mmCIF file of C-alpha atoms in Angstrom:
data_model
loop_
_atom_site.group_PDB
_atom_site.id
_atom_site.type_symbol
_atom_site.label_atom_id
_atom_site.label_comp_id
_atom_site.label_asym_id
_atom_site.label_seq_id
_atom_site.Cartn_x
_atom_site.Cartn_y
_atom_site.Cartn_z
ATOM 1 C CA MET A 1 0.000 0.000 0.000
ATOM 2 C CA ASP A 2 2.844 2.379 0.840
ATOM 3 C CA GLU A 3 4.246 2.067 -2.687
ATOM 4 C CA ALA A 4 0.901 2.753 -4.361
ATOM 5 C CA ILE A 5 0.391 5.864 -2.234
ATOM 6 C CA ALA A 6 3.943 7.044 -2.921
ATOM 7 C CA ARG A 7 3.412 6.722 -6.685
ATOM 8 C CA ALA A 8 0.224 8.786 -6.476
ATOM 9 C CA ARG A 9 1.455 11.334 -3.941
ATOM 10 C CA ASP A 10 1.683 14.226 -6.414
ATOM 11 C CA ARG A 11 -2.034 13.795 -7.216
ATOM 12 C CA LEU A 12 -3.407 13.481 -3.694
ATOM 13 C CA GLY A 13 -3.697 17.194 -2.965
ATOM 14 C CA ARG A 14 -5.145 17.693 0.502
ATOM 15 C CA LEU A 15 -5.879 14.010 1.019
ATOM 16 C CA GLY A 16 -3.821 11.336 2.675
ATOM 17 C CA THR A 17 -1.437 13.467 4.720
ATOM 18 C CA THR A 18 -2.285 10.902 7.386
ATOM 19 C CA ILE A 19 -3.506 7.422 6.491
ATOM 20 C CA VAL A 20 -4.412 4.924 9.188
ATOM 21 C CA TYR A 21 -4.730 1.285 8.123
ATOM 22 C CA TYR A 22 -6.572 -1.427 10.049
ATOM 23 C CA PRO A 23 -6.562 -5.133 9.172
ATOM 24 C CA THR A 24 -10.021 -5.190 10.746
ATOM 25 C CA ILE A 25 -12.255 -2.496 12.254
ATOM 26 C CA GLY A 26 -15.876 -2.112 13.187
ATOM 27 C CA SER A 27 -16.455 0.800 10.805
ATOM 28 C CA THR A 28 -13.971 3.043 9.037
ATOM 29 C CA ASN A 29 -16.459 5.914 9.355
ATOM 30 C CA ASP A 30 -16.582 5.426 13.117
ATOM 31 C CA ALA A 31 -12.792 5.261 13.338
ATOM 32 C CA ALA A 32 -12.454 8.464 11.308
ATOM 33 C CA SER A 33 -15.139 10.161 13.407
ATOM 34 C CA ASP A 34 -13.249 9.213 16.561
ATOM 35 C CA LEU A 35 -10.145 10.884 15.168
ATOM 36 C CA VAL A 36 -12.140 14.005 14.422
ATOM 37 C CA ALA A 37 -13.768 14.019 17.860
ATOM 38 C CA SER A 38 -10.430 13.803 19.605
ATOM 39 C CA ARG A 39 -8.746 16.182 17.130
ATOM 40 C CA PHE A 40 -6.142 13.428 16.994
ATOM 41 C CA ARG A 41 -5.185 14.496 20.537
ATOM 42 C CA SER A 42 -1.465 13.864 20.896
ATOM 43 C CA VAL A 43 -0.997 12.611 17.333
ATOM 44 C CA ARG A 44 0.917 15.201 15.330
ATOM 45 C CA LEU A 45 0.926 15.135 11.551
ATOM 46 C CA GLN A 46 4.669 15.138 10.937
ATOM 47 C CA PRO A 47 7.272 12.726 9.582
ATOM 48 C CA ASP A 48 7.617 10.756 12.831
ATOM 49 C CA PRO A 49 4.127 10.535 14.370
ATOM 50 C CA VAL A 50 3.552 8.917 17.711
ATOM 51 C CA ASP A 51 1.788 5.582 18.023
ATOM 52 C CA PRO A 52 -1.369 5.323 15.844
ATOM 53 C CA PRO A 53 -4.822 4.596 17.245
ATOM 54 C CA GLU A 54 -5.154 1.159 18.791
ATOM 55 C CA GLY A 55 -5.265 -1.612 16.200
ATOM 56 C CA GLY A 56 -4.066 0.531 13.298
ATOM 57 C CA HIS A 57 -0.818 1.662 11.776
ATOM 58 C CA TYR A 58 0.302 4.504 9.565
ATOM 59 C CA VAL A 59 0.850 4.283 5.845
ATOM 60 C CA ARG A 60 3.623 6.608 4.729
ATOM 61 C CA ARG A 61 2.866 9.234 2.088
ATOM 62 C CA ASP A 62 6.522 10.133 1.488
ATOM 63 C CA SER A 63 6.439 12.840 4.169
ATOM 64 C CA PHE A 64 3.845 14.658 6.190
ATOM 65 C CA THR A 65 3.787 18.398 5.847
ATOM 66 C CA ARG A 66 1.688 19.610 8.771
ATOM 67 C CA SER A 67 2.786 19.947 12.362
ATOM 68 C CA GLU A 68 0.287 22.317 13.923
ATOM 69 C CA GLY A 69 -0.965 19.518 16.153
ATOM 70 C CA VAL A 70 -4.616 19.447 17.127
ATOM 71 C CA ALA A 71 -6.259 22.395 15.380
ATOM 72 C CA GLN A 72 -9.438 21.600 13.491
ATOM 73 C CA GLN A 73 -7.882 22.169 10.086
ATOM 74 C CA ASP A 74 -5.517 19.263 10.750
ATOM 75 C CA VAL A 75 -8.285 16.720 10.393
ATOM 76 C CA GLU A 76 -8.898 17.577 6.725
ATOM 77 C CA GLY A 77 -7.569 14.803 4.529
ATOM 78 C CA ILE A 78 -7.221 12.115 7.201
ATOM 79 C CA VAL A 79 -7.894 8.700 5.653
ATOM 80 C CA VAL A 80 -8.881 5.456 7.363
ATOM 81 C CA VAL A 81 -8.719 2.238 5.347
ATOM 82 C CA ALA A 82 -9.399 -1.354 6.403
ATOM 83 C CA ASP A 83 -9.231 -4.866 4.963
ATOM 84 C CA GLU A 84 -12.405 -5.807 6.830
ATOM 85 C CA GLN A 85 -15.308 -4.095 8.568
ATOM 86 C CA THR A 86 -17.285 -5.987 11.163
ATOM 87 C CA ALA A 87 -19.941 -3.275 11.472
ATOM 88 C CA GLY A 88 -19.868 -1.594 8.071
ATOM 89 C CA ARG A 89 -22.995 0.354 7.194
ATOM 90 C CA GLY A 90 -24.674 2.193 4.380
ATOM 91 C CA ARG A 91 -27.398 4.825 4.307
ATOM 92 C CA ARG A 92 -30.257 4.650 6.797
ATOM 93 C CA GLY A 93 -28.561 1.993 8.913
ATOM 94 C CA HIS A 94 -28.311 -0.642 6.199
ATOM 95 C CA THR A 95 -25.459 -3.115 6.676
ATOM 96 C CA TRP A 96 -22.536 -2.912 4.259
ATOM 97 C CA PHE A 97 -21.176 -6.444 3.753
ATOM 98 C CA SER A 98 -17.404 -6.064 4.269
ATOM 99 C CA PRO A 99 -15.605 -9.441 4.407
ATOM 100 C CA PRO A 100 -11.800 -9.558 4.784
ATOM 101 C CA GLY A 101 -9.672 -8.927 1.715
ATOM 102 C CA SER A 102 -12.632 -8.755 -0.673
ATOM 103 C CA GLY A 103 -13.310 -5.040 -0.898
ATOM 104 C CA LEU A 104 -11.964 -1.566 -0.467
ATOM 105 C CA TYR A 105 -13.322 0.101 2.697
ATOM 106 C CA VAL A 106 -12.244 3.718 3.113
ATOM 107 C CA SER A 107 -13.256 6.870 4.995
ATOM 108 C CA VAL A 108 -11.890 10.350 4.283
ATOM 109 C CA VAL A 109 -12.301 13.459 6.440
ATOM 110 C CA LEU A 110 -13.294 16.516 4.392
ATOM 111 C CA THR A 111 -14.324 20.075 5.166
ATOM 112 C CA PRO A 112 -16.393 21.342 2.206
ATOM 113 C CA GLY A 113 -17.932 24.010 4.437
ATOM 114 C CA ARG A 114 -14.651 25.920 4.066
ATOM 115 C CA ALA A 115 -15.041 26.108 0.279
ATOM 116 C CA ARG A 116 -13.941 29.335 -1.340
ATOM 117 C CA VAL A 117 -17.193 29.574 -3.307
ATOM 118 C CA ASP A 118 -20.698 28.833 -1.912
ATOM 119 C CA PRO A 119 -19.785 26.488 0.972
ATOM 120 C CA ALA A 120 -23.385 25.340 1.448
ATOM 121 C CA ARG A 121 -23.646 24.163 -2.146
ATOM 122 C CA ALA A 122 -20.226 22.528 -1.984
ATOM 123 C CA THR A 123 -21.372 20.527 1.038
ATOM 124 C CA THR A 124 -24.645 19.554 -0.635
ATOM 125 C CA LEU A 125 -22.871 18.278 -3.754
ATOM 126 C CA LEU A 126 -20.124 16.369 -1.930
ATOM 127 C CA THR A 127 -21.721 12.931 -2.298
ATOM 128 C CA LEU A 128 -22.366 13.415 -6.010
ATOM 129 C CA ALA A 129 -18.770 14.583 -6.484
ATOM 130 C CA ALA A 130 -17.521 11.505 -4.650
ATOM 131 C CA GLY A 131 -19.598 9.231 -6.868
ATOM 132 C CA VAL A 132 -18.075 10.801 -9.960
ATOM 133 C CA ALA A 133 -14.576 10.460 -8.510
ATOM 134 C CA ILE A 134 -14.942 6.802 -7.599
ATOM 135 C CA ALA A 135 -16.436 5.978 -10.996
ATOM 136 C CA GLU A 136 -13.507 7.747 -12.674
ATOM 137 C CA ALA A 137 -11.009 5.877 -10.505
ATOM 138 C CA VAL A 138 -12.584 2.500 -11.222
ATOM 139 C CA GLU A 139 -12.505 3.187 -14.953
ATOM 140 C CA ALA A 140 -8.910 4.493 -14.851
ATOM 141 C CA THR A 141 -7.699 1.484 -12.853
ATOM 142 C CA THR A 142 -9.665 -1.330 -14.481
ATOM 143 C CA GLY A 143 -11.190 -0.051 -17.724
ATOM 144 C CA LEU A 144 -14.662 -0.961 -16.449
ATOM 145 C CA ALA A 145 -17.353 1.656 -17.048
ATOM 146 C CA VAL A 146 -19.836 1.983 -14.195
ATOM 147 C CA ASP A 147 -23.119 3.847 -13.828
ATOM 148 C CA LEU A 148 -24.100 6.200 -11.032
ATOM 149 C CA LYS A 149 -27.492 5.926 -9.394
ATOM 150 C CA TRP A 150 -28.911 8.727 -7.263
ATOM 151 C CA PRO A 151 -27.929 9.557 -4.636
ATOM 152 C CA ASN A 152 -24.824 7.538 -3.828
ATOM 153 C CA ASP A 153 -24.467 4.159 -5.541
ATOM 154 C CA LEU A 154 -22.333 2.752 -8.347
ATOM 155 C CA PHE A 155 -23.779 -0.018 -10.505
ATOM 156 C CA VAL A 156 -22.779 -2.372 -13.273
ATOM 157 C CA GLY A 157 -26.000 -3.217 -15.046
ATOM 158 C CA ARG A 158 -28.552 -3.910 -12.329
ATOM 159 C CA ARG A 159 -25.997 -4.979 -9.726
ATOM 160 C CA LYS A 160 -24.455 -2.728 -7.100
ATOM 161 C CA LEU A 161 -20.681 -2.377 -7.126
ATOM 162 C CA ALA A 162 -20.014 0.409 -4.621
ATOM 163 C CA GLY A 163 -21.693 2.779 -2.212
ATOM 164 C CA ILE A 164 -20.982 6.041 -0.415
ATOM 165 C CA LEU A 165 -21.956 7.234 3.057
ATOM 166 C CA ALA A 166 -21.409 10.818 4.252
ATOM 167 C CA GLU A 167 -21.730 11.623 7.962
ATOM 168 C CA SER A 168 -21.001 14.770 9.968
ATOM 169 C CA PRO A 169 -19.282 14.122 13.309
ATOM 170 C CA ALA A 170 -18.550 17.816 13.908
ATOM 171 C CA VAL A 171 -19.522 21.227 12.589
ATOM 172 C CA ASP A 172 -18.148 21.854 9.077
ATOM 173 C CA THR A 173 -16.599 18.384 8.968
ATOM 174 C CA ILE A 174 -17.752 15.438 6.845
ATOM 175 C CA VAL A 175 -16.573 11.859 7.064
ATOM 176 C CA LEU A 176 -17.018 10.440 3.577
ATOM 177 C CA GLY A 177 -16.996 6.654 3.556
ATOM 178 C CA TYR A 178 -16.982 4.454 0.489
ATOM 179 C CA GLY A 179 -16.955 0.735 -0.099
ATOM 180 C CA ILE A 180 -16.111 -0.995 -3.377
ATOM 181 C CA ASN A 181 -16.635 -4.706 -3.961
ATOM 182 C CA VAL A 182 -13.336 -5.857 -5.453
ATOM 183 C CA GLY A 183 -13.209 -9.668 -5.257
ATOM 184 C CA PRO A 184 -15.854 -12.383 -5.491
ATOM 185 C CA MET A 185 -17.497 -13.062 -2.159
ATOM 186 C CA ALA A 186 -20.217 -15.224 -0.652
ATOM 187 C CA TYR A 187 -22.952 -12.604 -0.408
ATOM 188 C CA PRO A 188 -25.817 -13.043 2.042
ATOM 189 C CA PRO A 189 -28.940 -14.395 0.292
ATOM 190 C CA GLU A 190 -30.600 -10.966 0.241
ATOM 191 C CA LEU A 191 -27.640 -9.549 -1.730
ATOM 192 C CA ALA A 192 -26.748 -12.456 -3.990
ATOM 193 C CA ASP A 193 -28.704 -11.257 -7.014
ATOM 194 C CA ARG A 194 -28.180 -7.528 -6.394
ATOM 195 C CA ALA A 195 -24.419 -7.144 -5.884
ATOM 196 C CA THR A 196 -21.328 -7.599 -8.010
ATOM 197 C CA SER A 197 -17.568 -7.064 -7.795
ATOM 198 C CA LEU A 198 -14.827 -5.791 -10.069
ATOM 199 C CA GLU A 199 -13.159 -9.170 -10.395
ATOM 200 C CA SER A 200 -16.469 -10.900 -11.122
ATOM 201 C CA GLU A 201 -17.189 -8.429 -13.911
ATOM 202 C CA LEU A 202 -13.690 -8.470 -15.398
ATOM 203 C CA GLY A 203 -12.664 -12.068 -14.831
ATOM 204 C CA ARG A 204 -9.238 -11.095 -13.535
ATOM 205 C CA ALA A 205 -7.498 -9.962 -10.372
ATOM 206 C CA ILE A 206 -7.470 -6.300 -9.365
ATOM 207 C CA ASP A 207 -4.708 -4.568 -7.405
ATOM 208 C CA ARG A 208 -6.599 -3.161 -4.416
ATOM 209 C CA HIS A 209 -3.706 -0.934 -3.385
ATOM 210 C CA GLN A 210 -3.570 0.713 -6.808
ATOM 211 C CA LEU A 211 -7.351 1.132 -6.762
ATOM 212 C CA PHE A 212 -7.124 2.712 -3.298
ATOM 213 C CA ALA A 213 -4.533 5.231 -4.457
ATOM 214 C CA GLU A 214 -6.510 6.063 -7.604
ATOM 215 C CA THR A 215 -9.729 6.628 -5.674
ATOM 216 C CA LEU A 216 -7.934 9.083 -3.402
ATOM 217 C CA ALA A 217 -6.384 10.886 -6.366
ATOM 218 C CA ALA A 218 -9.724 11.160 -8.181
ATOM 219 C CA LEU A 219 -11.468 12.272 -5.003
ATOM 220 C CA ALA A 220 -8.786 14.912 -4.406
ATOM 221 C CA ARG A 221 -9.357 16.303 -7.894
ATOM 222 C CA ARG A 222 -13.146 16.473 -7.563
ATOM 223 C CA TYR A 223 -12.842 17.875 -4.027
ATOM 224 C CA GLU A 224 -10.806 20.752 -5.427
ATOM 225 C CA ASP A 225 -13.592 21.302 -7.978
ATOM 226 C CA LEU A 226 -16.000 21.691 -5.075
ATOM 227 C CA LEU A 227 -13.772 24.028 -3.098
ATOM 228 C CA ASP A 228 -13.185 26.232 -6.150
ATOM 229 C CA GLY A 229 -16.849 26.385 -7.133
ATOM 230 C CA ARG A 230 -16.604 24.296 -10.321
ATOM 231 C CA PHE A 231 -20.031 22.852 -9.623
ATOM 232 C CA ASP A 232 -21.123 22.572 -13.256
ATOM 233 C CA ALA A 233 -18.163 20.310 -14.011
ATOM 234 C CA ILE A 234 -19.280 17.937 -11.246
ATOM 235 C CA LEU A 235 -22.947 18.005 -12.215
ATOM 236 C CA ASP A 236 -22.205 17.472 -15.909
ATOM 237 C CA ALA A 237 -19.892 14.539 -15.138
ATOM 238 C CA TRP A 238 -22.492 12.987 -12.842
ATOM 239 C CA ARG A 239 -25.276 13.339 -15.432
ATOM 240 C CA ARG A 240 -23.141 11.656 -18.106
ATOM 241 C CA ARG A 241 -22.660 8.643 -15.860
ATOM 242 C CA ALA A 242 -26.236 8.368 -14.562
ATOM 243 C CA PRO A 243 -28.563 7.068 -17.286
ATOM 244 C CA ALA A 244 -31.250 6.099 -14.762
ATOM 245 C CA ALA A 245 -31.574 9.721 -13.639
ATOM 246 C CA THR A 246 -33.753 10.337 -16.684
ATOM 247 C CA GLY A 247 -36.657 8.209 -17.839
ATOM 248 C CA ALA A 248 -36.687 5.621 -15.046
ATOM 249 C CA ARG A 249 -39.749 4.776 -12.954
ATOM 250 C CA VAL A 250 -39.238 5.166 -9.211
ATOM 251 C CA GLN A 251 -41.359 4.859 -6.097
ATOM 252 C CA TRP A 252 -40.965 6.330 -2.625
ATOM 253 C CA ALA A 253 -42.867 6.703 0.622
ATOM 254 C CA THR A 254 -44.505 9.950 1.713
ATOM 255 C CA PRO A 255 -46.565 10.761 4.822
ATOM 256 C CA SER A 256 -49.686 10.382 2.666
ATOM 257 C CA GLY A 257 -48.635 7.047 1.143
ATOM 258 C CA GLN A 258 -46.604 5.672 -1.753
ATOM 259 C CA GLN A 259 -45.748 8.010 -4.597
ATOM 260 C CA SER A 260 -44.303 7.110 -8.004
ATOM 261 C CA GLY A 261 -43.134 8.853 -11.131
ATOM 262 C CA ILE A 262 -40.551 9.110 -13.903
ATOM 263 C CA THR A 263 -37.111 10.600 -13.258
ATOM 264 C CA GLU A 264 -36.234 13.842 -15.051
ATOM 265 C CA GLY A 265 -32.629 14.327 -13.993
ATOM 266 C CA ILE A 266 -31.124 16.345 -11.154
ATOM 267 C CA ASP A 267 -31.198 20.068 -10.478
ATOM 268 C CA ASP A 268 -28.266 22.333 -9.742
ATOM 269 C CA GLN A 269 -28.383 21.413 -6.042
ATOM 270 C CA GLY A 270 -28.220 17.686 -6.771
ATOM 271 C CA ALA A 271 -31.874 16.953 -5.946
ATOM 272 C CA LEU A 272 -33.594 14.281 -8.033
ATOM 273 C CA LEU A 273 -36.492 15.525 -10.149
ATOM 274 C CA VAL A 274 -39.409 13.156 -10.652
ATOM 275 C CA ARG A 275 -42.498 13.813 -12.751
ATOM 276 C CA THR A 276 -45.692 12.567 -11.129
ATOM 277 C CA ALA A 277 -49.363 12.935 -12.004
ATOM 278 C CA GLY A 278 -49.411 16.119 -9.935
ATOM 279 C CA GLY A 279 -46.268 17.743 -11.386
ATOM 280 C CA VAL A 280 -42.510 17.566 -10.791
ATOM 281 C CA GLU A 281 -41.375 16.511 -7.327
ATOM 282 C CA ARG A 282 -37.965 17.498 -6.001
ATOM 283 C CA ILE A 283 -36.444 14.734 -3.864
ATOM 284 C CA VAL A 284 -33.514 15.667 -1.647
ATOM 285 C CA ALA A 285 -33.343 12.599 0.618
ATOM 286 C CA GLY A 286 -35.027 9.314 1.366
ATOM 287 C CA THR A 287 -35.113 5.789 0.016
ATOM 288 C CA LEU A 288 -36.189 5.228 -3.567
ATOM 289 C CA THR A 289 -37.293 1.980 -5.177
ATOM 290 C CA TRP A 290 -36.174 1.786 -8.790
ATOM 291 C CA LEU A 291 -38.859 -0.078 -10.721
#
């Protein structure tokens, strides 16, 4: 892993100044949130850091450049990566199946609220930007084209390949977690016909360390787009990779009962637009069923 990160170091931007690796962890998002909550306490981001959090160890990114210690800005770019999650999760408490050595399980600490242009919009579009970045990294690493599905999933055909979960453990701080199915695995029965992996699709082995480095590099690039206000570039890239965002039938629950309609793309804030019998609905959150 160290070598892959070293090769990509010039493309990592703000990300990966500190990378903590765990062979196994409950949840990378929880581990990253703990680092944020403690402000890394006595851990200083410098070439010879003190002992890492229990159970983890540092991955070198050539050299660390920050030494301010525990100020809030130090948490930006912290990365937690694990070979296995025993309590991985997706949106709305759903379990993310994370067996050892079969996937890429990563969480990155970001601060889009400090964007130079329209911080609120940058924060709102973070998940879409991450989806674009991960899709770009998968294609760059493997040659496999993947589709994005609103709000935070990557698919190959009708099978899910990867997912994204953004959580806010502190003001102006987002822990962005993503999981990518890399190798074949014995999925639980409820996932067997709905999930896929890179190696299953391609019929060959994938270098997880290279994929890890490429996802960070792609995420760093799209994160800079957010911070600099290049929102149209993110939205256009997402739309190109999301065929189901237009012309697909979806259903969702409302306080008055089930509602359904046909997707009509996303707006400039990343909300999904759905045409129903009563007009166009703007969906900003919730669970959709794609029919």
